[in-house]
Short mmCIF file of C-alpha atoms in Angstrom, two decimals:
data_model
loop_
_atom_site.label_atom_id
_atom_site.label_comp_id
_atom_site.label_asym_id
_atom_site.label_seq_id
_atom_site.Cartn_x
_atom_site.Cartn_y
_atom_site.Cartn_z
CA MET A 217 6.78 22.04 8.13
CA GLY A 218 4.28 20.36 5.83
CA MET A 219 5.13 18.62 2.59
CA VAL A 220 4.45 20.29 -0.76
CA PHE A 221 1.97 18.66 -3.14
CA SER A 222 1.17 19.76 -6.67
CA GLY A 223 -2.13 17.86 -6.79
CA GLU A 224 -5.24 17.76 -4.69
CA VAL A 225 -6.80 14.28 -4.81
CA ALA A 226 -5.44 11.07 -3.25
CA LEU A 227 -6.75 7.52 -3.35
CA VAL A 228 -5.93 4.91 -0.68
CA THR A 229 -6.86 1.26 -1.10
CA GLY A 230 -6.88 -0.89 2.00
CA GLY A 231 -7.86 2.27 3.85
CA ALA A 232 -10.06 0.74 6.54
CA ALA A 233 -7.34 0.30 9.14
CA GLY A 234 -3.64 0.25 9.92
CA ILE A 235 -1.23 1.74 7.40
CA GLY A 236 -4.01 2.59 4.95
CA ARG A 237 -6.05 4.50 7.53
CA GLU A 238 -3.03 6.42 8.83
CA THR A 239 -2.00 7.35 5.29
CA ALA A 240 -5.50 8.54 4.41
CA LEU A 241 -5.51 10.69 7.55
CA ALA A 242 -2.07 12.06 6.68
CA PHE A 243 -3.12 13.00 3.15
CA ALA A 244 -6.20 14.75 4.53
CA ALA A 245 -4.10 16.62 7.11
CA GLU A 246 -2.11 18.05 4.19
CA GLY A 247 -5.32 19.43 2.72
CA LEU A 248 -5.93 16.79 0.05
CA LYS A 249 -9.29 15.32 -0.85
CA VAL A 250 -9.13 11.61 -0.09
CA VAL A 251 -10.91 8.61 -1.56
CA VAL A 252 -10.79 5.68 0.86
CA SER A 253 -11.39 2.21 -0.53
CA ASP A 254 -11.58 -1.25 1.06
CA VAL A 255 -13.75 -4.35 1.20
CA ASP A 256 -14.33 -3.53 4.88
CA VAL A 257 -17.17 -1.06 4.62
CA ALA A 258 -17.45 -0.25 8.33
CA GLY A 259 -13.73 0.33 8.65
CA GLY A 260 -13.50 2.40 5.49
CA GLU A 261 -16.44 4.57 6.50
CA GLY A 262 -14.80 4.93 9.91
CA THR A 263 -11.68 6.34 8.26
CA VAL A 264 -13.78 8.81 6.28
CA ALA A 265 -15.58 9.86 9.47
CA LEU A 266 -12.25 10.57 11.18
CA ILE A 267 -11.18 12.75 8.25
CA ARG A 268 -14.45 14.66 8.10
CA ASN A 269 -14.53 15.16 11.87
CA ALA A 270 -11.10 16.79 11.56
CA GLY A 271 -12.43 19.16 8.90
CA GLY A 272 -11.16 17.27 5.85
CA THR A 273 -12.83 16.07 2.66
CA ALA A 274 -13.15 12.34 2.01
CA SER A 275 -15.36 9.71 0.42
CA PHE A 276 -15.58 5.94 0.83
CA ILE A 277 -15.96 3.65 -2.18
CA ARG A 278 -16.08 -0.09 -1.63
CA CYS A 279 -13.82 -2.06 -3.98
CA ASP A 280 -12.40 -5.55 -4.22
CA VAL A 281 -9.10 -4.91 -5.99
CA THR A 282 -8.99 -8.45 -7.36
CA ARG A 283 -12.00 -7.63 -9.57
CA ASP A 284 -11.16 -5.55 -12.60
CA ALA A 285 -14.67 -4.19 -13.04
CA GLU A 286 -14.74 -2.93 -9.45
CA VAL A 287 -11.35 -1.24 -9.81
CA LYS A 288 -12.50 0.43 -13.03
CA ALA A 289 -15.64 1.61 -11.25
CA LEU A 290 -13.54 2.93 -8.34
CA MET A 291 -11.47 5.09 -10.66
CA GLU A 292 -14.54 6.31 -12.50
CA ALA A 293 -16.24 7.21 -9.21
CA THR A 294 -13.11 9.06 -8.06
CA LEU A 295 -13.11 11.14 -11.23
CA ALA A 296 -16.85 11.77 -10.95
CA ALA A 297 -16.46 13.02 -7.38
CA TYR A 298 -13.27 15.08 -7.65
CA GLY A 299 -12.38 15.41 -11.34
CA ARG A 300 -8.85 13.99 -11.15
CA LEU A 301 -6.50 11.52 -9.44
CA ASP A 302 -3.14 12.94 -8.41
CA TYR A 303 -1.86 10.34 -5.93
CA ALA A 304 -2.64 6.68 -5.44
CA PHE A 305 -1.51 4.48 -2.56
CA ASN A 306 -2.13 0.87 -3.60
CA ASN A 307 -2.05 -0.63 -0.14
CA ALA A 308 -4.71 -3.36 -0.13
CA GLY A 309 -3.13 -6.67 0.79
CA ILE A 310 -3.43 -9.79 2.89
CA GLU A 311 -1.04 -11.38 5.33
CA ILE A 312 1.43 -14.19 5.18
CA GLU A 313 0.74 -17.90 5.26
CA GLN A 314 1.03 -19.28 8.76
CA GLY A 315 4.55 -20.66 9.11
CA ASP A 316 4.46 -23.29 6.37
CA ARG A 317 7.62 -24.42 4.65
CA LEU A 318 7.33 -24.01 0.91
CA PRO A 319 6.04 -27.54 0.12
CA ASP A 320 3.34 -27.17 2.78
CA GLY A 321 1.66 -24.16 1.25
CA THR A 322 -1.70 -24.78 -0.37
CA GLU A 323 -3.00 -23.79 -3.77
CA ALA A 324 -5.79 -21.88 -2.03
CA GLU A 325 -3.24 -19.85 -0.05
CA PHE A 326 -1.22 -19.16 -3.17
CA ASP A 327 -4.24 -17.98 -5.14
CA ALA A 328 -5.58 -15.80 -2.34
CA ILE A 329 -2.28 -14.06 -1.61
CA MET A 330 -1.34 -13.54 -5.25
CA ASN A 331 -4.82 -12.34 -6.22
CA VAL A 332 -4.89 -9.56 -3.65
CA ASN A 333 -1.23 -8.62 -3.32
CA VAL A 334 -0.21 -8.85 -6.98
CA LYS A 335 -3.28 -8.87 -9.20
CA GLY A 336 -4.82 -6.18 -7.01
CA VAL A 337 -1.86 -3.83 -7.49
CA TRP A 338 -1.74 -4.65 -11.21
CA ASN A 339 -5.46 -3.93 -11.60
CA CYS A 340 -5.07 -0.59 -9.85
CA LEU A 341 -2.03 0.45 -11.87
CA ARG A 342 -3.58 -0.37 -15.20
CA HIS A 343 -6.54 1.93 -14.47
CA GLN A 344 -4.64 4.66 -12.61
CA LEU A 345 -1.77 5.22 -15.03
CA PRO A 346 -3.89 6.24 -18.05
CA ILE A 347 -5.75 8.76 -15.88
CA MET A 348 -2.52 10.32 -14.65
CA LEU A 349 -1.04 10.33 -18.14
CA ALA A 350 -4.09 12.09 -19.55
CA GLN A 351 -4.08 14.79 -16.88
CA GLY A 352 -0.34 15.44 -17.23
CA GLY A 353 1.15 13.74 -14.17
CA GLY A 354 0.76 11.98 -10.88
CA ALA A 355 2.42 9.72 -8.35
CA VAL A 356 1.72 6.14 -7.28
CA VAL A 357 3.05 4.25 -4.26
CA ASN A 358 2.56 0.50 -3.92
CA THR A 359 2.85 -1.38 -0.65
CA ALA A 360 5.56 -4.01 -0.89
CA SER A 361 7.54 -5.30 2.10
CA ILE A 362 11.04 -6.15 3.23
CA ALA A 363 9.86 -9.64 2.25
CA GLY A 364 10.02 -8.34 -1.30
CA LEU A 365 13.71 -7.52 -0.93
CA CYS A 366 15.20 -10.52 0.84
CA ALA A 367 14.55 -14.15 1.76
CA ALA A 368 11.51 -14.87 3.91
CA PRO A 369 11.62 -18.49 5.14
CA LYS A 370 8.23 -20.07 5.91
CA MET A 371 6.38 -17.28 4.11
CA SER A 372 7.48 -17.96 0.55
CA ILE A 373 4.15 -17.16 -1.11
CA TYR A 374 3.88 -13.81 0.62
CA ALA A 375 7.51 -13.06 -0.22
CA ALA A 376 6.93 -13.95 -3.87
CA SER A 377 3.92 -11.63 -3.97
CA LYS A 378 5.89 -8.71 -2.59
CA HIS A 379 8.84 -9.34 -4.92
CA ALA A 380 6.25 -9.16 -7.71
CA VAL A 381 4.93 -5.82 -6.43
CA ILE A 382 8.44 -4.39 -6.64
CA GLY A 383 8.76 -5.77 -10.18
CA LEU A 384 5.50 -4.12 -11.20
CA THR A 385 6.60 -0.89 -9.56
CA LYS A 386 9.96 -0.71 -11.34
CA SER A 387 8.53 -1.69 -14.71
CA ALA A 388 5.73 0.88 -14.56
CA ALA A 389 8.17 3.54 -13.35
CA ILE A 390 10.41 3.11 -16.37
CA GLU A 391 7.48 3.03 -18.79
CA TYR A 392 6.23 6.39 -17.46
CA ALA A 393 9.50 8.04 -16.37
CA ARG A 394 9.34 10.69 -19.13
CA LYS A 395 5.61 11.22 -18.82
CA LYS A 396 5.55 12.98 -15.41
CA VAL A 397 4.08 9.93 -13.66
CA ARG A 398 6.20 8.51 -10.85
CA VAL A 399 5.76 5.00 -9.42
CA ASN A 400 7.49 3.88 -6.21
CA ALA A 401 7.01 1.30 -3.49
CA VAL A 402 7.30 1.36 0.27
CA CYS A 403 8.79 -1.68 2.02
CA PRO A 404 7.85 -1.90 5.71
CA ALA A 405 9.24 -4.36 8.21
CA VAL A 406 6.80 -5.50 10.92
CA ILE A 407 4.29 -2.75 11.74
CA ASP A 408 2.00 -2.56 14.76
CA THR A 409 -1.30 -3.20 13.00
CA GLU A 410 -4.23 -5.54 13.43
CA MET A 411 -2.49 -7.87 10.97
CA PHE A 412 0.51 -8.14 13.32
CA ARG A 413 -1.74 -8.60 16.33
CA ARG A 414 -3.54 -11.45 14.59
CA ALA A 415 -0.17 -13.05 13.87
CA HIS A 416 0.96 -13.04 17.49
CA GLY A 417 -2.50 -13.73 18.90
CA GLY A 418 -1.77 -12.02 22.19
CA ASP A 419 1.46 -13.96 22.75
CA GLU A 420 3.54 -11.13 24.21
CA GLN A 421 6.70 -13.22 24.27
CA TYR A 422 6.34 -13.85 20.54
CA ALA A 423 5.62 -10.16 19.91
CA ALA A 424 8.68 -9.12 21.91
CA GLY A 425 10.81 -11.58 19.96
CA VAL A 426 9.66 -10.09 16.67
CA ALA A 427 10.36 -6.59 17.94
CA SER A 428 13.88 -7.58 19.01
CA ARG A 429 14.73 -8.74 15.48
CA HIS A 430 14.62 -5.12 14.38
CA PRO A 431 17.94 -3.38 15.14
CA MET A 432 15.98 -0.47 16.63
CA GLY A 433 14.40 -2.91 19.09
CA ARG A 434 10.75 -2.28 18.22
CA VAL A 435 8.19 -2.75 15.49
CA GLY A 436 7.16 0.20 13.38
CA GLN A 437 4.07 2.36 13.70
CA PRO A 438 1.54 2.90 10.88
CA GLY A 439 2.17 6.63 10.92
CA GLU A 440 5.83 6.04 10.12
CA ILE A 441 4.85 4.27 6.91
CA ALA A 442 2.31 6.99 6.12
CA ALA A 443 5.08 9.59 6.36
CA ALA A 444 7.17 7.65 3.84
CA VAL A 445 4.24 7.35 1.44
CA LEU A 446 3.53 11.06 1.60
CA PHE A 447 7.18 11.85 0.95
CA LEU A 448 7.20 9.62 -2.15
CA CYS A 449 4.09 11.42 -3.43
CA SER A 450 5.31 14.91 -2.57
CA ASP A 451 7.28 17.34 -4.69
CA GLY A 452 10.27 16.55 -2.47
CA ALA A 453 10.52 13.20 -4.28
CA ALA A 454 10.18 14.72 -7.75
CA PHE A 455 13.37 12.97 -8.94
CA THR A 456 12.49 9.63 -7.35
CA THR A 457 10.84 6.86 -9.34
CA GLY A 458 11.17 3.09 -9.49
CA HIS A 459 12.42 3.05 -5.90
CA ALA A 460 11.57 0.53 -3.17
CA LEU A 461 11.91 2.55 0.04
CA THR A 462 12.62 0.47 3.15
CA VAL A 463 11.08 1.62 6.43
CA ASP A 464 12.30 -1.22 8.57
CA GLY A 465 14.12 -0.16 11.71
CA GLY A 466 17.37 -1.33 10.16
CA TRP A 467 16.24 -4.90 9.39
CA THR A 468 17.63 -5.09 5.86
CA ALA A 469 20.90 -3.43 6.87
CA ILE A 470 22.01 -6.52 8.81
#
């Protein structure tokens, strides 16, 4: 049984691969028109090709979410192409610092992670929310992490960025709670994406160790996060806003 959606246009940032690609495909499978955005042009166009080959409607628009002018142009291009923006999945992000204790992190790492993970979400929200308000409603989901809910030793900058995403999410949700615009976040544990594969670098013992830390004994799949995002956008979540939904194989229940 498919989910029920009141709108018809969805935007996915970070849509070139992994969670973003799977979510774009899932939106399209539900009959929505999808705008895919990323700095990875080849990957983003690849996602659009997969959607079109399956009979869906999609467009790719390159955007660096850290640049306000590019985000503004992305929203304008979305409206020009499809006339509205009903759902936005602000998923663009970069990975953790590589195992540094807090004093070992560099200013360059801090700036890079915060610019994409926090400023990028903030830029998107500040251009998406007025559009949704003007058209009478909409739903936004931001990608946070379980690192935004609990301690994350040796990845303090990344954890701080994801705590900030949850703060943005809750604040925006309350601001717009009576205006028919819902804002939620999804908080994955470790997901089997290229980002995870870069982290373990082919070290299967390391990968197995990470998987075993999840009570379910495995890492998650991108499609499992996509399903959570679509639920938060769907009419089934009509009374849900300001929520950080964990999809973590039980990690945060320990």
